[in-house]
Amino acid sequence: MREVLHFIDGEFVPSTDGATFESVTPTDNTVIARVALGGGVEVDRAVAAARRAFPAWAGMGPEARREILMRVAEGIEARLEELAEWETRDMGKPITAARTKDMPRSAYNFRFFADYAVQVGTKVWDKPWDGVLTYELREPLGVVGSISPWNFPLMLLTWKVAPALAFGCTVVAKPAEQSPITASILAEICRDAGVPPGVFNVVHGFGPASAGEALTTHPDVDAITFTGESNTGRAIMAAAAPTLKKLSFEMGGKSANIVCADADLDAAVTGSLRGIFVNQGEVCLAGSRLLVQRPIYEEFLARLVEGAEAWKVGDPFDPTTQMGPLVSEEHLDKVLSYIDLAREEGAKLLCGGYRITDGDLAKGNYVAPTIFADADNSMQVCQDEIFGPVEMVMPFDEIDEAIEIANQSRYGLAGMVWTTNLDTAHRVAREVRTGTMWVNCFFVRDLRAPFGGYKDSGLGREGGDYSYEFFTESKAVVMKLGG
Ligand code: NAD
């Protein structure tokens, strides 16, 4: 049993009242950690520490911060195996993905932003004919609250914390209650790398009436960067309104994956399988509405089902496993209830559609890769984010129809199109209202590019300059020139 404490002002501490909660592993739903349960008192202490630490950290400048943050990246790499194992134990993702994707990317988030902050500049508006020179100063914003989800616990936490620290802010992080462990290991790494006390703090707890809400309502928190469900975003926006915080939200999705008849089918099949089954389908960017052009509909479905049935589900610690258990029993029930609903709404089940109860897997939250065909976009299962390994497939005739279906959604986070026709690719990319569109690929990222969502999927953008804008204030300096 691991004990997980808050990290406040450079020290690991329990809650003042000693309150804790349990973290279970989804492989068999047994308790693996006792976690300090924070609330207003702990958030107050963490915010006060972050405020005290802010002037020195902001004033240190990006080059000195870069040295420290590079050591954090090295610390993540040095403890990669340990981090990967705890991430897998805590939330069920396959160990191979944790080792080769999440943890290296978490280190890279620090390297990328530590470098970026050194190189980024500001703008100048030169107007000599009026004798005026205007330039922009950018200054670190202040104390940032980071609220993150459980599906990529360390990767998404570092995607927020690394730019905030690199651009000179101090942070109070509230990791997801389902997967708190790697955030605490990151705190040890930061301490050992020389991040000064108070610059990075972690308070564990829940959302409403707990540490999350205390952070969003705190008068001395300047901004909230949040990733999670759209309804949580609504609650945070309302809670943050009285103190007028700057907000950045990355939220849910129900992205369309469009496969045209002229596509490279091998690539499209592989990409579509990954697009819905990677990370148990617990991916905001998942291509969970699959639109296939009618001439290849039957052939494509046959190949997709073949791939789904071969997708290896099982113990996430087995390096050959492709899909582990869903994060919690509660989430398992939610996904299974959507599978029932898909049947009731008249979609045709092609494979999966059940909880796996073979041998030891019965103790965990395992669901078979599930594909429903002949769905209609008006079904609730095509409109709600299921956040599990459940694909809803629909046929289309002309590309206009596919674009229309893709846009009939309250979400707009991502999308994919598989085609060898350049005009089709450009058209889909332009006309689907979504934050990221992948053409003949999936999940590929350049951290300089904007990342975020249209409609209910997001507010603002993260990445490169977009994170720089969020984590800094902008000031115009206007100088009268002589002569
Ligand atoms: P969630 O919204 O339930 O929780 C996310 C975080 O918010 C947790 O730390 C939680 O404790 C906290 N929280 C909940 N209610 C709160 C409140 N009232 N005030 C303050 N904090 C509160 O989301 P989840 O179930 O952890 O994650 C899954 C969701 O996240 C999905 O909708 C998924 O699409 C989305 N997501 C989006 C992205 C993206 O980049 N757009 C990435 C990953 C996940």
Short mmCIF file of C-alpha atoms and ligand atoms in Angstrom, two decimals:
data_model
loop_
_atom_site.label_atom_id
_atom_site.label_comp_id
_atom_site.label_asym_id
_atom_site.label_seq_id
_atom_site.Cartn_x
_atom_site.Cartn_y
_atom_site.Cartn_z
CA MET A 1 0.00 0.00 0.00
CA ARG A 2 1.48 3.31 -1.08
CA GLU A 3 0.95 6.49 0.90
CA VAL A 4 0.42 9.52 -1.32
CA LEU A 5 0.75 12.96 0.30
CA HIS A 6 0.26 16.52 -0.86
CA PHE A 7 3.36 18.43 -1.96
CA ILE A 8 3.17 21.95 -0.58
CA ASP A 9 6.01 24.47 -0.33
CA GLY A 10 8.61 21.82 -1.06
CA GLU A 11 7.38 19.34 1.56
CA PHE A 12 5.27 16.18 1.44
CA VAL A 13 2.44 16.67 3.94
CA PRO A 14 -0.81 14.98 4.97
CA SER A 15 -4.10 16.87 5.13
CA THR A 16 -4.45 19.02 8.22
CA ASP A 17 -7.41 16.92 9.39
CA GLY A 18 -5.72 13.66 8.37
CA ALA A 19 -8.42 12.84 5.78
CA THR A 20 -7.54 10.33 3.05
CA PHE A 21 -9.17 8.45 0.20
CA GLU A 22 -8.30 5.17 -1.51
CA SER A 23 -6.95 4.64 -5.00
CA VAL A 24 -7.74 1.27 -6.57
CA THR A 25 -6.16 -0.55 -9.48
CA PRO A 26 -8.57 -1.35 -12.31
CA THR A 27 -6.95 -4.73 -12.95
CA ASP A 28 -8.73 -6.21 -9.90
CA ASN A 29 -10.25 -3.21 -8.07
CA THR A 30 -8.13 -3.65 -4.96
CA VAL A 31 -6.74 -0.69 -3.05
CA ILE A 32 -3.16 0.23 -3.98
CA ALA A 33 -2.75 3.61 -2.31
CA ARG A 34 -4.07 5.76 0.47
CA VAL A 35 -4.13 9.34 -0.74
CA ALA A 36 -4.29 12.57 1.26
CA LEU A 37 -7.68 14.19 0.71
CA GLY A 38 -7.24 17.91 0.36
CA GLY A 39 -9.73 20.76 0.52
CA GLY A 40 -9.82 24.48 1.11
CA VAL A 41 -7.17 24.44 3.85
CA GLU A 42 -4.56 22.62 1.75
CA VAL A 43 -5.35 24.68 -1.36
CA ASP A 44 -4.96 27.89 0.71
CA ARG A 45 -1.56 26.76 1.92
CA ALA A 46 -0.43 25.71 -1.55
CA VAL A 47 -1.62 28.92 -3.18
CA ALA A 48 0.10 31.01 -0.50
CA ALA A 49 3.35 29.09 -1.11
CA ALA A 50 3.01 29.53 -4.87
CA ARG A 51 2.40 33.27 -4.43
CA ARG A 52 5.47 33.65 -2.21
CA ALA A 53 7.62 31.74 -4.70
CA PHE A 54 6.33 33.61 -7.75
CA PRO A 55 8.49 36.79 -7.81
CA ALA A 56 11.80 34.93 -7.59
CA TRP A 57 10.80 32.23 -10.12
CA ALA A 58 9.40 34.80 -12.57
CA GLY A 59 12.45 37.01 -12.09
CA MET A 60 14.91 34.17 -12.61
CA GLY A 61 14.48 34.35 -16.38
CA PRO A 62 13.95 31.57 -18.89
CA GLU A 63 17.58 30.45 -19.20
CA ALA A 64 18.02 29.72 -15.50
CA ARG A 65 14.60 28.07 -15.43
CA ARG A 66 15.59 26.02 -18.46
CA GLU A 67 18.49 24.45 -16.56
CA ILE A 68 16.22 23.33 -13.74
CA LEU A 69 13.44 22.10 -16.04
CA MET A 70 15.91 20.11 -18.15
CA ARG A 71 16.91 18.34 -14.93
CA VAL A 72 13.21 17.56 -14.35
CA ALA A 73 13.08 15.96 -17.83
CA GLU A 74 16.20 13.94 -16.99
CA GLY A 75 14.61 12.92 -13.69
CA ILE A 76 11.53 11.61 -15.50
CA GLU A 77 13.76 9.63 -17.84
CA ALA A 78 15.83 8.27 -14.95
CA ARG A 79 12.66 7.04 -13.20
CA LEU A 80 10.81 6.10 -16.39
CA GLU A 81 10.25 2.45 -15.52
CA GLU A 82 8.96 3.23 -12.05
CA LEU A 83 6.64 5.94 -13.41
CA ALA A 84 5.36 3.66 -16.18
CA GLU A 85 4.60 0.87 -13.72
CA TRP A 86 2.68 3.14 -11.35
CA GLU A 87 0.73 4.70 -14.21
CA THR A 88 -0.27 1.25 -15.45
CA ARG A 89 -1.18 0.04 -11.98
CA ASP A 90 -3.15 3.19 -11.21
CA MET A 91 -5.27 3.54 -14.35
CA GLY A 92 -4.83 0.38 -16.42
CA LYS A 93 -3.07 1.54 -19.57
CA PRO A 94 -0.81 -1.07 -21.25
CA ILE A 95 2.71 -0.89 -19.87
CA THR A 96 4.22 -0.72 -23.35
CA ALA A 97 2.29 2.47 -24.06
CA ALA A 98 3.27 3.92 -20.68
CA ARG A 99 6.94 3.11 -21.33
CA THR A 100 7.24 4.12 -24.94
CA LYS A 101 4.68 6.93 -25.29
CA ASP A 102 3.37 8.59 -22.12
CA MET A 103 6.58 8.80 -20.09
CA PRO A 104 8.93 9.88 -22.90
CA ARG A 105 6.37 12.49 -23.93
CA SER A 106 6.11 13.74 -20.33
CA ALA A 107 9.87 14.33 -20.32
CA TYR A 108 9.66 15.92 -23.77
CA ASN A 109 6.95 18.33 -22.56
CA PHE A 110 9.55 19.76 -20.15
CA ARG A 111 12.38 19.84 -22.70
CA PHE A 112 10.22 21.39 -25.38
CA PHE A 113 8.84 24.25 -23.26
CA ALA A 114 12.12 24.87 -21.41
CA ASP A 115 13.73 25.51 -24.82
CA TYR A 116 10.76 27.34 -26.24
CA ALA A 117 10.70 29.89 -23.41
CA VAL A 118 14.32 30.77 -24.10
CA GLN A 119 13.74 31.31 -27.80
CA VAL A 120 10.35 32.97 -28.01
CA GLY A 121 10.29 36.72 -28.61
CA THR A 122 7.77 39.54 -28.68
CA LYS A 123 6.51 41.91 -31.36
CA VAL A 124 7.54 45.41 -32.31
CA TRP A 125 5.39 47.95 -34.19
CA ASP A 126 7.65 50.58 -35.66
CA LYS A 127 6.01 53.84 -36.81
CA PRO A 128 8.88 56.28 -37.44
CA TRP A 129 6.73 58.58 -39.59
CA ASP A 130 4.72 59.37 -36.45
CA GLY A 131 7.78 59.29 -34.21
CA VAL A 132 6.48 56.34 -32.20
CA LEU A 133 7.88 52.91 -31.43
CA THR A 134 5.64 50.35 -29.74
CA TYR A 135 6.78 47.03 -28.43
CA GLU A 136 5.27 44.23 -26.45
CA LEU A 137 6.48 42.98 -23.08
CA ARG A 138 5.38 39.59 -21.88
CA GLU A 139 5.40 38.87 -18.18
CA PRO A 140 4.62 35.66 -16.31
CA LEU A 141 0.94 35.55 -15.36
CA GLY A 142 1.18 34.49 -11.71
CA VAL A 143 -0.22 31.51 -9.81
CA VAL A 144 -1.83 28.89 -12.05
CA GLY A 145 -4.22 26.13 -11.00
CA SER A 146 -3.84 22.97 -13.09
CA ILE A 147 -6.72 20.46 -13.06
CA SER A 148 -6.11 17.30 -15.04
CA PRO A 149 -7.88 14.02 -15.94
CA TRP A 150 -7.03 10.34 -15.47
CA ASN A 151 -6.64 9.04 -19.01
CA PHE A 152 -3.06 10.27 -19.58
CA PRO A 153 -2.29 11.27 -15.98
CA LEU A 154 1.36 12.32 -16.17
CA MET A 155 1.43 13.27 -19.84
CA LEU A 156 -1.47 15.71 -19.54
CA LEU A 157 -0.30 17.07 -16.20
CA THR A 158 3.13 17.87 -17.65
CA TRP A 159 1.51 19.31 -20.80
CA LYS A 160 0.15 22.03 -18.46
CA VAL A 161 2.80 22.28 -15.77
CA ALA A 162 5.85 22.38 -18.07
CA PRO A 163 4.78 25.49 -20.06
CA ALA A 164 3.46 27.22 -16.94
CA LEU A 165 6.81 26.79 -15.17
CA ALA A 166 8.90 27.52 -18.27
CA PHE A 167 7.12 30.83 -18.87
CA GLY A 168 7.64 31.82 -15.22
CA CYS A 169 4.38 30.95 -13.45
CA THR A 170 4.07 28.98 -10.24
CA VAL A 171 1.61 26.10 -10.07
CA VAL A 172 -0.85 24.33 -7.80
CA ALA A 173 -1.82 21.07 -9.49
CA LYS A 174 -4.89 18.98 -8.69
CA PRO A 175 -4.45 15.59 -10.40
CA ALA A 176 -7.39 13.30 -11.12
CA GLU A 177 -8.51 11.36 -8.05
CA GLN A 178 -8.55 8.08 -10.02
CA SER A 179 -4.82 8.29 -10.86
CA PRO A 180 -2.93 10.46 -8.35
CA ILE A 181 0.32 8.55 -7.96
CA THR A 182 2.59 9.73 -10.78
CA ALA A 183 1.86 13.38 -9.93
CA SER A 184 3.44 12.76 -6.54
CA ILE A 185 6.46 11.07 -8.09
CA LEU A 186 6.79 14.12 -10.37
CA ALA A 187 6.84 16.28 -7.23
CA GLU A 188 9.80 14.25 -5.91
CA ILE A 189 11.54 14.66 -9.26
CA CYS A 190 10.95 18.44 -9.21
CA ARG A 191 12.27 18.72 -5.66
CA ASP A 192 15.37 16.68 -6.54
CA ALA A 193 15.93 18.71 -9.72
CA GLY A 194 16.11 21.93 -7.71
CA VAL A 195 12.68 23.43 -8.41
CA PRO A 196 12.45 25.90 -5.50
CA PRO A 197 9.86 25.30 -2.74
CA GLY A 198 6.41 26.65 -3.63
CA VAL A 199 7.03 26.78 -7.39
CA PHE A 200 5.27 23.46 -8.00
CA ASN A 201 2.66 22.16 -5.55
CA VAL A 202 0.29 19.20 -5.69
CA VAL A 203 -2.96 19.01 -3.74
CA HIS A 204 -4.90 15.75 -4.05
CA GLY A 205 -8.65 15.41 -3.79
CA PHE A 206 -11.90 15.45 -5.73
CA GLY A 207 -13.61 18.10 -7.81
CA PRO A 208 -16.88 19.50 -6.43
CA ALA A 209 -16.78 20.62 -2.77
CA SER A 210 -13.15 19.48 -2.61
CA ALA A 211 -9.66 20.52 -3.72
CA GLY A 212 -10.73 21.14 -7.34
CA GLU A 213 -13.46 23.58 -6.46
CA ALA A 214 -11.28 25.28 -3.84
CA LEU A 215 -8.73 26.00 -6.55
CA THR A 216 -11.26 27.35 -9.05
CA THR A 217 -12.81 29.73 -6.50
CA HIS A 218 -9.57 30.87 -4.88
CA PRO A 219 -9.13 34.66 -5.12
CA ASP A 220 -5.33 34.45 -5.43
CA VAL A 221 -5.25 31.99 -8.34
CA ASP A 222 -4.78 33.92 -11.58
CA ALA A 223 -5.67 31.21 -14.09
CA ILE A 224 -7.04 27.70 -14.39
CA THR A 225 -5.82 25.32 -17.04
CA PHE A 226 -8.24 22.40 -17.12
CA THR A 227 -8.56 19.17 -19.09
CA GLY A 228 -11.61 17.01 -18.53
CA GLU A 229 -15.30 16.70 -19.33
CA SER A 230 -17.28 19.51 -20.91
CA ASN A 231 -19.76 19.59 -18.02
CA THR A 232 -16.89 19.99 -15.58
CA GLY A 233 -15.67 22.89 -17.72
CA ARG A 234 -19.08 24.53 -17.32
CA ALA A 235 -18.91 24.13 -13.53
CA ILE A 236 -15.36 25.51 -13.40
CA MET A 237 -16.26 28.51 -15.57
CA ALA A 238 -19.16 29.37 -13.26
CA ALA A 239 -17.02 28.88 -10.13
CA ALA A 240 -14.19 31.00 -11.55
CA ALA A 241 -16.44 33.86 -12.71
CA PRO A 242 -16.55 35.85 -9.45
CA THR A 243 -12.74 36.08 -9.38
CA LEU A 244 -12.43 36.60 -13.19
CA LYS A 245 -9.72 34.02 -13.76
CA LYS A 246 -8.10 33.42 -17.11
CA LEU A 247 -9.30 30.01 -18.35
CA SER A 248 -8.00 27.39 -20.75
CA PHE A 249 -10.18 24.31 -21.28
CA GLU A 250 -9.46 21.08 -23.16
CA MET A 251 -12.61 18.98 -23.05
CA GLY A 252 -14.51 16.08 -24.56
CA GLY A 253 -14.87 14.88 -28.12
CA LYS A 254 -16.85 12.68 -30.49
CA SER A 255 -14.61 12.96 -33.50
CA ALA A 256 -15.44 11.80 -37.00
CA ASN A 257 -13.03 9.48 -38.76
CA ILE A 258 -13.81 9.68 -42.50
CA VAL A 259 -12.64 6.86 -44.77
CA CYS A 260 -13.03 7.56 -48.50
CA ALA A 261 -13.29 4.87 -51.15
CA ASP A 262 -9.97 6.03 -52.68
CA ALA A 263 -8.05 5.63 -49.38
CA ASP A 264 -5.03 3.41 -48.80
CA LEU A 265 -7.12 0.76 -47.05
CA ASP A 266 -4.30 -0.87 -45.09
CA ALA A 267 -3.35 2.45 -43.53
CA ALA A 268 -7.00 3.39 -42.96
CA VAL A 269 -7.82 0.10 -41.22
CA THR A 270 -4.76 0.30 -38.96
CA GLY A 271 -5.36 3.99 -38.22
CA SER A 272 -9.05 3.46 -37.50
CA LEU A 273 -8.38 0.58 -35.08
CA ARG A 274 -5.84 2.68 -33.21
CA GLY A 275 -8.20 5.63 -33.40
CA ILE A 276 -10.80 3.90 -31.24
CA PHE A 277 -9.01 1.18 -29.26
CA VAL A 278 -5.75 2.81 -28.17
CA ASN A 279 -5.76 3.54 -24.40
CA GLN A 280 -9.00 1.46 -24.08
CA GLY A 281 -10.79 4.13 -26.11
CA GLU A 282 -10.31 6.47 -23.15
CA VAL A 283 -9.01 9.19 -25.46
CA CYS A 284 -10.56 12.61 -25.96
CA LEU A 285 -9.32 12.58 -29.58
CA ALA A 286 -10.74 9.12 -30.40
CA GLY A 287 -12.30 8.71 -33.83
CA SER A 288 -15.45 7.35 -32.23
CA ARG A 289 -17.74 8.04 -35.20
CA LEU A 290 -16.41 6.16 -38.20
CA LEU A 291 -17.83 7.26 -41.57
CA VAL A 292 -17.05 4.90 -44.44
CA GLN A 293 -17.85 5.57 -48.10
CA ARG A 294 -20.41 3.14 -49.43
CA PRO A 295 -18.41 1.36 -52.20
CA ILE A 296 -15.93 0.04 -49.60
CA TYR A 297 -18.32 -0.17 -46.63
CA GLU A 298 -18.67 -3.97 -46.42
CA GLU A 299 -15.03 -4.73 -47.17
CA PHE A 300 -13.81 -2.12 -44.71
CA LEU A 301 -16.10 -3.40 -41.96
CA ALA A 302 -14.91 -6.97 -42.47
CA ARG A 303 -11.29 -5.88 -42.10
CA LEU A 304 -12.08 -3.71 -39.12
CA VAL A 305 -13.83 -6.54 -37.31
CA GLU A 306 -10.93 -8.86 -38.07
CA GLY A 307 -8.56 -6.30 -36.52
CA ALA A 308 -10.82 -5.73 -33.49
CA GLU A 309 -11.09 -9.44 -32.78
CA ALA A 310 -7.30 -9.75 -32.93
CA TRP A 311 -6.78 -6.72 -30.64
CA LYS A 312 -5.13 -8.13 -27.55
CA VAL A 313 -7.02 -7.34 -24.34
CA GLY A 314 -5.61 -8.43 -21.00
CA ASP A 315 -3.21 -7.81 -18.16
CA PRO A 316 -1.76 -4.34 -18.82
CA PHE A 317 1.60 -5.46 -17.40
CA ASP A 318 2.02 -7.96 -20.24
CA PRO A 319 4.15 -6.06 -22.79
CA THR A 320 2.16 -7.54 -25.68
CA THR A 321 -1.21 -6.31 -24.34
CA GLN A 322 -2.87 -3.68 -26.51
CA MET A 323 -5.84 -2.89 -24.26
CA GLY A 324 -6.09 -2.99 -20.48
CA PRO A 325 -9.06 -2.51 -18.13
CA LEU A 326 -11.23 0.62 -17.99
CA VAL A 327 -10.24 3.02 -15.25
CA SER A 328 -12.96 2.22 -12.68
CA GLU A 329 -16.04 0.08 -12.04
CA GLU A 330 -18.15 3.21 -12.33
CA HIS A 331 -16.71 3.96 -15.77
CA LEU A 332 -17.14 0.31 -16.80
CA ASP A 333 -20.85 0.55 -15.92
CA LYS A 334 -21.16 3.73 -17.96
CA VAL A 335 -19.54 2.15 -21.04
CA LEU A 336 -21.64 -1.03 -20.72
CA SER A 337 -24.81 1.04 -20.43
CA TYR A 338 -23.92 2.82 -23.71
CA ILE A 339 -23.42 -0.58 -25.35
CA ASP A 340 -26.96 -1.52 -24.24
CA LEU A 341 -28.26 1.79 -25.51
CA ALA A 342 -26.63 1.27 -28.93
CA ARG A 343 -28.51 -2.03 -29.24
CA GLU A 344 -31.78 -0.38 -28.16
CA GLU A 345 -31.30 2.45 -30.65
CA GLY A 346 -30.97 -0.09 -33.45
CA ALA A 347 -27.25 -0.13 -34.30
CA LYS A 348 -25.97 -3.49 -35.54
CA LEU A 349 -23.43 -5.17 -33.24
CA LEU A 350 -20.56 -6.64 -35.28
CA CYS A 351 -18.16 -7.66 -32.52
CA GLY A 352 -17.53 -7.24 -28.81
CA GLY A 353 -20.33 -5.69 -26.80
CA TYR A 354 -19.60 -7.44 -23.51
CA ARG A 355 -17.52 -7.38 -20.36
CA ILE A 356 -14.65 -9.89 -20.42
CA THR A 357 -14.87 -12.30 -17.51
CA ASP A 358 -12.34 -15.00 -18.48
CA GLY A 359 -10.20 -16.18 -15.54
CA ASP A 360 -8.53 -13.37 -13.60
CA LEU A 361 -9.91 -10.74 -15.96
CA ALA A 362 -13.27 -11.14 -14.19
CA LYS A 363 -11.84 -9.18 -11.26
CA GLY A 364 -11.02 -6.16 -13.44
CA ASN A 365 -12.93 -3.74 -15.68
CA TYR A 366 -12.28 -5.31 -19.09
CA VAL A 367 -14.50 -4.71 -22.13
CA ALA A 368 -14.11 -6.39 -25.52
CA PRO A 369 -13.33 -4.11 -28.48
CA THR A 370 -16.80 -3.26 -29.75
CA ILE A 371 -18.02 -2.23 -33.20
CA PHE A 372 -21.55 -1.22 -34.12
CA ALA A 373 -22.43 -0.76 -37.81
CA ASP A 374 -25.34 0.90 -39.61
CA ALA A 375 -25.57 3.58 -36.93
CA ASP A 376 -27.35 6.86 -37.48
CA ASN A 377 -25.78 10.11 -36.37
CA SER A 378 -28.98 11.17 -34.60
CA MET A 379 -28.64 8.28 -32.12
CA GLN A 380 -27.61 9.30 -28.62
CA VAL A 381 -24.67 6.88 -28.85
CA CYS A 382 -23.40 8.91 -31.83
CA GLN A 383 -23.77 12.20 -29.97
CA ASP A 384 -22.50 11.39 -26.46
CA GLU A 385 -18.86 10.77 -25.63
CA ILE A 386 -18.71 7.12 -24.48
CA PHE A 387 -14.98 7.26 -23.68
CA GLY A 388 -14.45 3.53 -24.14
CA PRO A 389 -13.61 0.97 -26.85
CA VAL A 390 -16.91 1.39 -28.70
CA GLU A 391 -16.99 2.38 -32.37
CA MET A 392 -20.14 3.62 -34.13
CA VAL A 393 -19.90 3.12 -37.90
CA MET A 394 -22.02 4.89 -40.52
CA PRO A 395 -21.96 4.73 -44.32
CA PHE A 396 -21.91 7.83 -46.57
CA ASP A 397 -22.21 8.42 -50.31
CA GLU A 398 -20.71 11.82 -51.18
CA ILE A 399 -18.03 13.72 -49.23
CA ASP A 400 -20.52 16.57 -48.61
CA GLU A 401 -22.62 14.16 -46.61
CA ALA A 402 -19.62 13.03 -44.55
CA ILE A 403 -18.71 16.64 -43.76
CA GLU A 404 -22.29 17.37 -42.75
CA ILE A 405 -22.42 14.34 -40.44
CA ALA A 406 -19.02 15.21 -38.95
CA ASN A 407 -20.33 18.69 -38.11
CA GLN A 408 -23.59 17.45 -36.58
CA SER A 409 -22.06 17.23 -33.12
CA ARG A 410 -21.80 19.48 -30.10
CA TYR A 411 -18.12 18.56 -30.00
CA GLY A 412 -15.29 19.66 -32.29
CA LEU A 413 -12.01 18.35 -30.94
CA ALA A 414 -10.38 16.30 -33.71
CA GLY A 415 -11.03 14.31 -36.86
CA MET A 416 -9.38 12.11 -39.44
CA VAL A 417 -9.72 11.71 -43.16
CA TRP A 418 -8.24 8.87 -45.19
CA THR A 419 -8.04 9.66 -48.90
CA THR A 420 -5.54 9.82 -51.77
CA ASN A 421 -7.35 12.78 -53.32
CA LEU A 422 -5.66 16.05 -52.34
CA ASP A 423 -8.75 18.15 -53.02
CA THR A 424 -10.88 15.95 -50.77
CA ALA A 425 -8.26 16.15 -48.03
CA HIS A 426 -8.12 19.95 -48.16
CA ARG A 427 -11.89 20.26 -48.30
CA VAL A 428 -12.50 18.07 -45.30
CA ALA A 429 -9.71 19.79 -43.36
CA ARG A 430 -11.25 23.20 -44.08
CA GLU A 431 -14.95 22.39 -43.64
CA VAL A 432 -15.06 20.16 -40.57
CA ARG A 433 -15.34 22.43 -37.54
CA THR A 434 -12.74 20.87 -35.30
CA GLY A 435 -9.49 21.79 -33.54
CA THR A 436 -7.25 19.17 -35.19
CA MET A 437 -7.73 17.32 -38.48
CA TRP A 438 -5.40 14.46 -39.34
CA VAL A 439 -4.99 13.53 -42.99
CA ASN A 440 -3.90 9.90 -43.48
CA CYS A 441 -2.54 9.71 -39.94
CA PHE A 442 -3.66 9.79 -36.32
CA PHE A 443 -2.28 11.04 -32.99
CA VAL A 444 0.73 12.76 -34.58
CA ARG A 445 1.58 16.03 -32.85
CA ASP A 446 3.91 18.98 -33.32
CA LEU A 447 3.99 20.76 -29.97
CA ARG A 448 4.30 24.16 -31.67
CA ALA A 449 0.88 23.77 -33.30
CA PRO A 450 -2.40 24.88 -31.69
CA PHE A 451 -4.14 22.16 -29.72
CA GLY A 452 -7.72 22.56 -28.56
CA GLY A 453 -11.34 22.28 -29.51
CA TYR A 454 -14.23 24.05 -31.21
CA LYS A 455 -17.69 24.16 -29.63
CA ASP A 456 -18.07 22.11 -26.40
CA SER A 457 -14.57 20.65 -26.85
CA GLY A 458 -12.53 23.58 -25.70
CA LEU A 459 -11.76 27.13 -24.87
CA GLY A 460 -8.45 28.57 -26.03
CA ARG A 461 -5.49 26.64 -27.38
CA GLU A 462 -2.36 25.05 -25.93
CA GLY A 463 1.04 24.43 -27.53
CA GLY A 464 3.99 26.67 -28.52
CA ASP A 465 2.95 30.32 -28.83
CA TYR A 466 -0.56 29.50 -27.64
CA SER A 467 0.72 28.32 -24.26
CA TYR A 468 3.06 31.33 -24.16
CA GLU A 469 0.07 33.64 -24.61
CA PHE A 470 -1.92 31.86 -21.95
CA PHE A 471 0.75 31.76 -19.26
CA THR A 472 1.91 35.36 -19.73
CA GLU A 473 0.40 38.83 -19.59
CA SER A 474 0.99 41.12 -22.54
CA LYS A 475 1.91 44.76 -22.15
CA ALA A 476 2.25 47.40 -24.87
CA VAL A 477 5.08 49.90 -24.29
CA VAL A 478 4.67 53.03 -26.42
CA MET A 479 7.74 55.28 -26.83
CA LYS A 480 7.82 58.72 -28.29
CA LEU A 481 10.94 59.08 -30.40
CA GLY A 482 12.86 62.31 -30.49
CA GLY A 483 13.31 64.53 -33.57
P1 NAD B 1 -13.55 15.10 -15.25
O1 NAD B 1 -14.04 16.38 -15.84
O2 NAD B 1 -14.50 14.26 -14.50
O3 NAD B 1 -12.33 15.38 -14.25
C1 NAD B 1 -11.18 16.07 -14.66
C2 NAD B 1 -10.58 16.78 -13.47
O4 NAD B 1 -11.48 17.79 -13.03
C3 NAD B 1 -10.33 15.87 -12.27
O5 NAD B 1 -9.11 16.24 -11.67
C4 NAD B 1 -11.50 16.20 -11.36
O6 NAD B 1 -11.26 15.96 -9.99
C5 NAD B 1 -11.68 17.67 -11.63
N1 NAD B 1 -13.02 18.20 -11.33
C6 NAD B 1 -14.21 17.56 -11.48
N2 NAD B 1 -15.21 18.38 -11.11
C7 NAD B 1 -14.65 19.56 -10.74
C8 NAD B 1 -15.17 20.80 -10.25
N3 NAD B 1 -16.47 21.00 -10.10
N4 NAD B 1 -14.29 21.79 -9.95
C9 NAD B 1 -12.96 21.61 -10.13
N5 NAD B 1 -12.41 20.45 -10.57
C10 NAD B 1 -13.25 19.44 -10.88
O7 NAD B 1 -12.89 14.31 -16.46
P2 NAD B 1 -12.22 12.86 -16.43
O8 NAD B 1 -13.32 11.86 -16.29
O9 NAD B 1 -11.10 12.85 -15.46
O10 NAD B 1 -11.56 12.79 -17.88
C11 NAD B 1 -12.27 12.40 -19.01
C12 NAD B 1 -12.72 13.61 -19.81
O11 NAD B 1 -11.61 14.41 -20.12
C13 NAD B 1 -13.33 13.23 -21.15
O12 NAD B 1 -14.44 14.03 -21.42
C14 NAD B 1 -12.21 13.51 -22.13
O13 NAD B 1 -12.62 13.75 -23.45
C15 NAD B 1 -11.59 14.72 -21.51
N6 NAD B 1 -10.24 14.89 -21.99
C16 NAD B 1 -9.96 15.92 -22.86
C17 NAD B 1 -8.68 16.08 -23.37
C18 NAD B 1 -8.34 17.19 -24.33
O14 NAD B 1 -7.16 17.45 -24.52
N7 NAD B 1 -9.32 17.85 -24.92
C19 NAD B 1 -7.67 15.19 -22.99
C20 NAD B 1 -7.98 14.16 -22.10
C21 NAD B 1 -9.27 14.02 -21.60
#
